[in-house]
Amino acid sequence: MSDVNGPTGQTPASNGPEDAAVGTAGAGAGAEATTGSAAGSAAESVAGVGAPTGATAVGPHATAAAGGRRVRVVLVDDHRMFRTGVQAEIGETERTGVEVVGEAADVDQAVTVITATRPEVVLLDVHLPGGGGVEVLRRCAPLMADARQPVRFLALSVSDAAEDVIGVIRGGARGYVTKTITGTDLVDSIFRVQDGDAVFSPRLAGFVLDAFASTDAPPVDEDLDRLTQREREVLRLIARGYAYKEIAKQLFISVKTVESHVSAVLRKLQLSNRHELTRWATARRLV
């Protein structure tokens, strides 16, 4: 993992294919790192942020940003192409008001970069190597509790599963949006979270209301707790009838990685095949 150099959070980029370009300080550096056809393609086809590059943001907070307001942001996601796409879409500081000051690809990197840069908002993926977004939140709890300079978290994930939403909200995140969000709406959500608002994609807000309206805590499923967040996601897609290639495309991972996750799930749950896995997931209403 890269070492953090100085209070600005600038660090040398890692050479690994999925390592983070940690501590990208300043709008100029961010813009230079994400220009070109590859970044534009990532913004459209990988990040899922649909506003075209260079479009004028029109949300209320985006308008304020155009008038000189700024928000410092760290991107945490284990897919480098996705981070590049988001950077290209929202990181043009003069247009959006968003300054991307750091990136991370796993839990340890995330905690290091967030601690060093102290951003106002962290865009946090739910599924990360090293324990997932919930582990990042747990280890950054003192930063969230800082009354003078709180670090606030906005989950940005491909998953729309209720347990993922509830998990990060209980961990302290201020909101949860899916990767189908447009660039303009994402910028607006970032500024709202900076202001202390709670932000959710419409469908996901119901999960939170249902969970916190109940006076009884949901029962702990020890079998399910054996699985990592990524394994749960693969499990759910297998149970829905997706082929390995479809899962790989959906999660931006290789077919070989999907096969490894399925093998791990079967082993941990002591199941023999995907048909038993589907019945297991259906019985627990995970599909």
Short mmCIF file of C-alpha atoms in Angstrom, two decimals:
data_model
loop_
_atom_site.label_atom_id
_atom_site.label_comp_id
_atom_site.label_asym_id
_atom_site.label_seq_id
_atom_site.Cartn_x
_atom_site.Cartn_y
_atom_site.Cartn_z
CA MET A 1 0.00 0.00 0.00
CA SER A 2 1.28 3.48 -0.82
CA ASP A 3 2.62 5.66 1.96
CA VAL A 4 0.92 8.95 2.63
CA ASN A 5 3.25 11.91 2.29
CA GLY A 6 2.35 15.12 4.08
CA PRO A 7 -0.91 16.60 5.30
CA THR A 8 -2.33 17.12 1.83
CA GLY A 9 -2.68 13.38 1.34
CA GLN A 10 -0.55 13.33 -1.81
CA THR A 11 0.88 9.89 -2.41
CA PRO A 12 2.60 8.19 -5.31
CA ALA A 13 0.25 6.13 -7.46
CA SER A 14 0.49 2.38 -6.96
CA ASN A 15 1.58 0.17 -9.81
CA GLY A 16 -0.92 -2.66 -9.25
CA PRO A 17 -3.77 -3.11 -11.71
CA GLU A 18 -6.44 -2.58 -9.08
CA ASP A 19 -4.47 -0.39 -6.64
CA ALA A 20 -5.66 3.11 -5.85
CA ALA A 21 -4.12 6.28 -7.19
CA VAL A 22 -4.03 7.57 -3.65
CA GLY A 23 -4.13 11.24 -2.69
CA THR A 24 -4.84 12.98 -5.99
CA ALA A 25 -4.57 16.53 -4.71
CA GLY A 26 -5.96 19.55 -6.55
CA ALA A 27 -8.35 20.02 -9.42
CA GLY A 28 -5.56 20.34 -12.00
CA ALA A 29 -4.07 16.97 -11.13
CA GLY A 30 -7.48 15.34 -11.07
CA ALA A 31 -8.47 16.75 -14.46
CA GLU A 32 -5.18 15.75 -16.06
CA ALA A 33 -5.40 12.21 -14.70
CA THR A 34 -8.86 11.60 -16.11
CA THR A 35 -8.87 13.25 -19.52
CA GLY A 36 -8.89 11.28 -22.75
CA SER A 37 -11.09 8.70 -24.43
CA ALA A 38 -10.50 5.98 -21.83
CA ALA A 39 -11.79 8.15 -19.01
CA GLY A 40 -14.74 9.32 -21.07
CA SER A 41 -15.65 5.74 -21.91
CA ALA A 42 -15.36 4.74 -18.28
CA ALA A 43 -17.64 7.59 -17.25
CA GLU A 44 -20.33 6.42 -19.64
CA SER A 45 -20.11 2.64 -19.57
CA VAL A 46 -18.48 1.74 -16.25
CA ALA A 47 -19.35 4.39 -13.69
CA GLY A 48 -22.98 4.51 -14.72
CA VAL A 49 -23.10 8.25 -14.19
CA GLY A 50 -25.18 9.33 -17.10
CA ALA A 51 -24.68 13.08 -17.53
CA PRO A 52 -22.39 13.76 -20.50
CA THR A 53 -18.88 14.98 -19.76
CA GLY A 54 -18.80 18.77 -19.81
CA ALA A 55 -22.52 19.15 -19.15
CA THR A 56 -23.53 22.03 -16.89
CA ALA A 57 -24.75 20.85 -13.52
CA VAL A 58 -28.19 22.25 -12.72
CA GLY A 59 -28.98 21.02 -9.18
CA PRO A 60 -29.33 23.61 -6.38
CA HIS A 61 -26.06 22.68 -4.75
CA ALA A 62 -24.31 22.47 -8.12
CA THR A 63 -25.40 26.05 -8.74
CA ALA A 64 -23.88 27.04 -5.43
CA ALA A 65 -20.70 25.21 -6.45
CA ALA A 66 -20.53 27.23 -9.64
CA GLY A 67 -20.56 30.33 -7.45
CA GLY A 68 -17.40 29.27 -5.66
CA ARG A 69 -18.48 26.59 -3.18
CA ARG A 70 -16.17 23.60 -2.87
CA VAL A 71 -16.28 20.11 -1.35
CA ARG A 72 -13.27 17.83 -0.90
CA VAL A 73 -14.00 14.18 -1.75
CA VAL A 74 -12.24 10.81 -1.49
CA LEU A 75 -13.28 7.97 -3.85
CA VAL A 76 -13.23 4.45 -2.39
CA ASP A 77 -13.91 1.63 -4.85
CA ASP A 78 -11.98 -1.51 -5.76
CA HIS A 79 -12.49 -1.01 -9.51
CA ARG A 80 -9.97 1.41 -10.95
CA MET A 81 -11.99 1.99 -14.13
CA PHE A 82 -15.00 3.00 -12.08
CA ARG A 83 -12.95 5.46 -10.03
CA THR A 84 -11.56 6.91 -13.27
CA GLY A 85 -15.07 7.30 -14.66
CA VAL A 86 -16.38 9.05 -11.56
CA GLN A 87 -13.32 11.31 -11.45
CA ALA A 88 -13.90 12.29 -15.08
CA GLU A 89 -17.58 12.95 -14.46
CA ILE A 90 -17.54 14.95 -11.23
CA GLY A 91 -13.90 15.91 -10.61
CA GLU A 92 -13.74 18.99 -12.87
CA THR A 93 -13.64 21.31 -9.87
CA GLU A 94 -14.28 24.62 -11.64
CA ARG A 95 -17.49 23.19 -13.10
CA THR A 96 -18.79 20.98 -10.30
CA GLY A 97 -17.20 22.32 -7.14
CA VAL A 98 -15.96 18.80 -6.31
CA GLU A 99 -12.25 18.37 -5.62
CA VAL A 100 -11.16 14.73 -5.57
CA VAL A 101 -8.29 14.67 -3.05
CA GLY A 102 -7.68 10.93 -2.85
CA GLU A 103 -8.63 7.44 -3.98
CA ALA A 104 -8.47 3.98 -2.42
CA ALA A 105 -9.12 0.41 -3.56
CA ASP A 106 -9.42 -1.48 -0.26
CA VAL A 107 -10.15 -0.98 3.42
CA ASP A 108 -6.58 -0.30 4.58
CA GLN A 109 -5.92 2.19 1.80
CA ALA A 110 -9.23 3.90 2.47
CA VAL A 111 -8.55 4.42 6.17
CA THR A 112 -5.04 5.72 5.43
CA VAL A 113 -6.14 8.19 2.75
CA ILE A 114 -9.22 9.42 4.63
CA THR A 115 -7.19 9.99 7.80
CA ALA A 116 -4.49 11.87 5.88
CA THR A 117 -6.72 14.07 3.71
CA ARG A 118 -9.72 14.61 6.04
CA PRO A 119 -12.24 15.16 3.21
CA GLU A 120 -15.72 16.54 3.79
CA VAL A 121 -17.32 13.58 1.96
CA VAL A 122 -16.22 10.03 1.13
CA LEU A 123 -17.87 8.14 -1.74
CA LEU A 124 -17.76 4.60 -0.38
CA ASP A 125 -18.36 1.31 -2.16
CA VAL A 126 -20.05 -1.35 -0.03
CA HIS A 127 -17.95 -4.28 -1.26
CA LEU A 128 -14.23 -3.83 -0.68
CA PRO A 129 -11.29 -6.14 -0.04
CA GLY A 130 -10.38 -6.20 3.64
CA GLY A 131 -13.81 -6.14 5.24
CA GLY A 132 -16.11 -4.01 3.11
CA GLY A 133 -17.46 -0.51 3.51
CA VAL A 134 -18.78 -1.28 7.00
CA GLU A 135 -15.20 -1.89 8.18
CA VAL A 136 -14.09 1.46 6.75
CA LEU A 137 -16.91 3.14 8.67
CA ARG A 138 -16.00 1.35 11.87
CA ARG A 139 -12.37 2.40 11.67
CA CYS A 140 -13.24 5.97 10.71
CA ALA A 141 -15.82 6.43 13.49
CA PRO A 142 -13.67 9.03 15.34
CA LEU A 143 -13.45 11.13 12.17
CA MET A 144 -17.23 11.01 11.72
CA ALA A 145 -17.70 12.10 15.33
CA ASP A 146 -15.39 15.12 15.05
CA ALA A 147 -17.67 18.10 15.78
CA ARG A 148 -15.36 20.67 14.15
CA GLN A 149 -14.43 18.82 10.95
CA PRO A 150 -16.65 15.74 10.48
CA VAL A 151 -15.95 13.32 7.65
CA ARG A 152 -19.26 12.22 6.15
CA PHE A 153 -19.84 9.11 4.06
CA LEU A 154 -22.10 8.53 1.06
CA ALA A 155 -22.35 4.90 -0.10
CA LEU A 156 -22.15 4.50 -3.88
CA SER A 157 -22.70 0.89 -4.88
CA VAL A 158 -24.00 -1.40 -7.58
CA SER A 159 -25.88 -3.31 -4.87
CA ASP A 160 -29.46 -2.47 -4.01
CA ALA A 161 -29.79 -5.19 -1.38
CA ALA A 162 -31.57 -4.23 1.83
CA GLU A 163 -28.89 -5.73 4.08
CA ASP A 164 -26.17 -3.71 2.35
CA VAL A 165 -28.13 -0.48 2.72
CA ILE A 166 -28.96 -1.08 6.37
CA GLY A 167 -25.42 -2.22 7.17
CA VAL A 168 -23.69 0.97 6.04
CA ILE A 169 -26.38 3.26 7.46
CA ARG A 170 -26.05 1.60 10.84
CA GLY A 171 -22.30 2.02 10.42
CA GLY A 172 -22.70 5.79 10.14
CA ALA A 173 -23.07 6.60 6.42
CA ARG A 174 -25.29 9.60 5.67
CA GLY A 175 -26.79 8.12 2.53
CA TYR A 176 -26.79 5.40 -0.11
CA VAL A 177 -27.13 5.80 -3.87
CA THR A 178 -26.67 3.26 -6.64
CA LYS A 179 -24.22 3.49 -9.54
CA THR A 180 -27.02 4.23 -11.99
CA ILE A 181 -27.13 7.79 -10.62
CA THR A 182 -26.34 10.61 -13.07
CA GLY A 183 -23.30 12.81 -12.64
CA THR A 184 -25.43 15.87 -11.89
CA ASP A 185 -27.43 14.05 -9.21
CA LEU A 186 -24.26 12.61 -7.68
CA VAL A 187 -22.73 16.08 -7.34
CA ASP A 188 -25.92 17.35 -5.74
CA SER A 189 -25.98 14.35 -3.35
CA ILE A 190 -22.38 15.03 -2.32
CA PHE A 191 -23.18 18.64 -1.39
CA ARG A 192 -26.30 17.56 0.49
CA VAL A 193 -24.31 15.05 2.52
CA GLN A 194 -21.72 17.74 3.23
CA ASP A 195 -24.58 19.82 4.66
CA GLY A 196 -25.56 16.93 6.93
CA ASP A 197 -28.61 15.78 4.98
CA ALA A 198 -29.51 12.11 4.50
CA VAL A 199 -29.58 11.09 0.83
CA PHE A 200 -30.99 7.90 -0.68
CA SER A 201 -32.02 6.59 -4.04
CA PRO A 202 -35.85 6.51 -3.85
CA ARG A 203 -36.27 2.73 -3.69
CA LEU A 204 -33.61 2.37 -1.00
CA ALA A 205 -35.17 4.87 1.40
CA GLY A 206 -37.93 2.36 2.11
CA PHE A 207 -35.41 -0.18 3.39
CA VAL A 208 -34.13 2.29 5.94
CA LEU A 209 -37.60 3.33 7.08
CA ASP A 210 -38.69 -0.28 7.48
CA ALA A 211 -35.56 -1.25 9.39
CA PHE A 212 -35.64 1.59 11.88
CA ALA A 213 -39.42 1.55 12.31
CA SER A 214 -39.12 -1.92 13.82
CA THR A 215 -38.48 -2.09 17.56
CA ASP A 216 -36.98 -5.56 17.23
CA ALA A 217 -33.50 -6.05 15.86
CA PRO A 218 -33.40 -8.49 12.93
CA PRO A 219 -32.22 -11.97 13.89
CA VAL A 220 -28.57 -12.75 13.30
CA ASP A 221 -28.04 -15.33 10.55
CA GLU A 222 -24.77 -17.02 11.48
CA ASP A 223 -24.57 -18.84 8.14
CA LEU A 224 -24.96 -15.62 6.18
CA ASP A 225 -22.44 -13.85 8.40
CA ARG A 226 -19.79 -16.32 7.25
CA LEU A 227 -19.92 -14.81 3.78
CA THR A 228 -18.13 -11.67 2.69
CA GLN A 229 -20.13 -8.85 1.14
CA ARG A 230 -18.94 -9.83 -2.34
CA GLU A 231 -19.84 -13.47 -1.77
CA ARG A 232 -23.35 -12.41 -0.73
CA GLU A 233 -23.71 -10.44 -3.94
CA VAL A 234 -22.62 -13.39 -6.07
CA LEU A 235 -24.91 -15.67 -4.07
CA ARG A 236 -27.89 -13.43 -4.76
CA LEU A 237 -27.21 -13.29 -8.49
CA ILE A 238 -26.70 -17.05 -8.72
CA ALA A 239 -30.01 -17.55 -6.92
CA ARG A 240 -31.69 -15.24 -9.43
CA GLY A 241 -30.53 -17.51 -12.25
CA TYR A 242 -27.66 -15.46 -13.66
CA ALA A 243 -24.94 -17.29 -15.59
CA TYR A 244 -21.32 -16.83 -14.53
CA LYS A 245 -20.59 -14.57 -17.51
CA GLU A 246 -23.60 -12.39 -16.67
CA ILE A 247 -22.47 -12.08 -13.06
CA ALA A 248 -18.97 -11.15 -14.16
CA LYS A 249 -20.34 -8.41 -16.38
CA GLN A 250 -22.72 -7.15 -13.69
CA LEU A 251 -20.02 -6.92 -11.02
CA PHE A 252 -17.13 -5.91 -13.30
CA ILE A 253 -15.06 -8.97 -12.35
CA SER A 254 -13.72 -11.95 -14.27
CA VAL A 255 -15.55 -15.25 -14.76
CA LYS A 256 -12.72 -16.95 -12.88
CA THR A 257 -13.32 -14.66 -9.91
CA VAL A 258 -17.03 -15.49 -10.00
CA GLU A 259 -16.20 -19.20 -9.95
CA SER A 260 -13.92 -18.66 -6.95
CA HIS A 261 -16.64 -16.81 -5.06
CA VAL A 262 -19.22 -19.51 -5.82
CA SER A 263 -16.84 -22.22 -4.60
CA ALA A 264 -16.24 -20.28 -1.40
CA VAL A 265 -19.98 -19.82 -0.83
CA LEU A 266 -20.72 -23.51 -1.36
CA ARG A 267 -17.91 -24.49 0.99
CA LYS A 268 -18.89 -22.06 3.76
CA LEU A 269 -22.59 -23.00 3.58
CA GLN A 270 -21.83 -26.70 3.14
CA LEU A 271 -23.87 -26.93 -0.05
CA SER A 272 -23.19 -29.13 -3.08
CA ASN A 273 -24.38 -27.17 -6.11
CA ARG A 274 -26.08 -24.01 -7.31
CA HIS A 275 -29.55 -25.60 -7.07
CA GLU A 276 -29.11 -26.13 -3.32
CA LEU A 277 -27.68 -22.63 -3.10
CA THR A 278 -30.77 -21.20 -4.81
CA ARG A 279 -33.09 -23.01 -2.40
CA TRP A 280 -31.00 -21.79 0.54
CA ALA A 281 -31.15 -18.16 -0.63
CA THR A 282 -34.88 -18.35 -1.45
CA ALA A 283 -35.70 -19.71 2.01
CA ARG A 284 -33.98 -16.66 3.53
CA ARG A 285 -35.66 -14.23 1.11
CA LEU A 286 -32.35 -13.07 -0.32
CA VAL A 287 -33.43 -13.32 -3.95
#
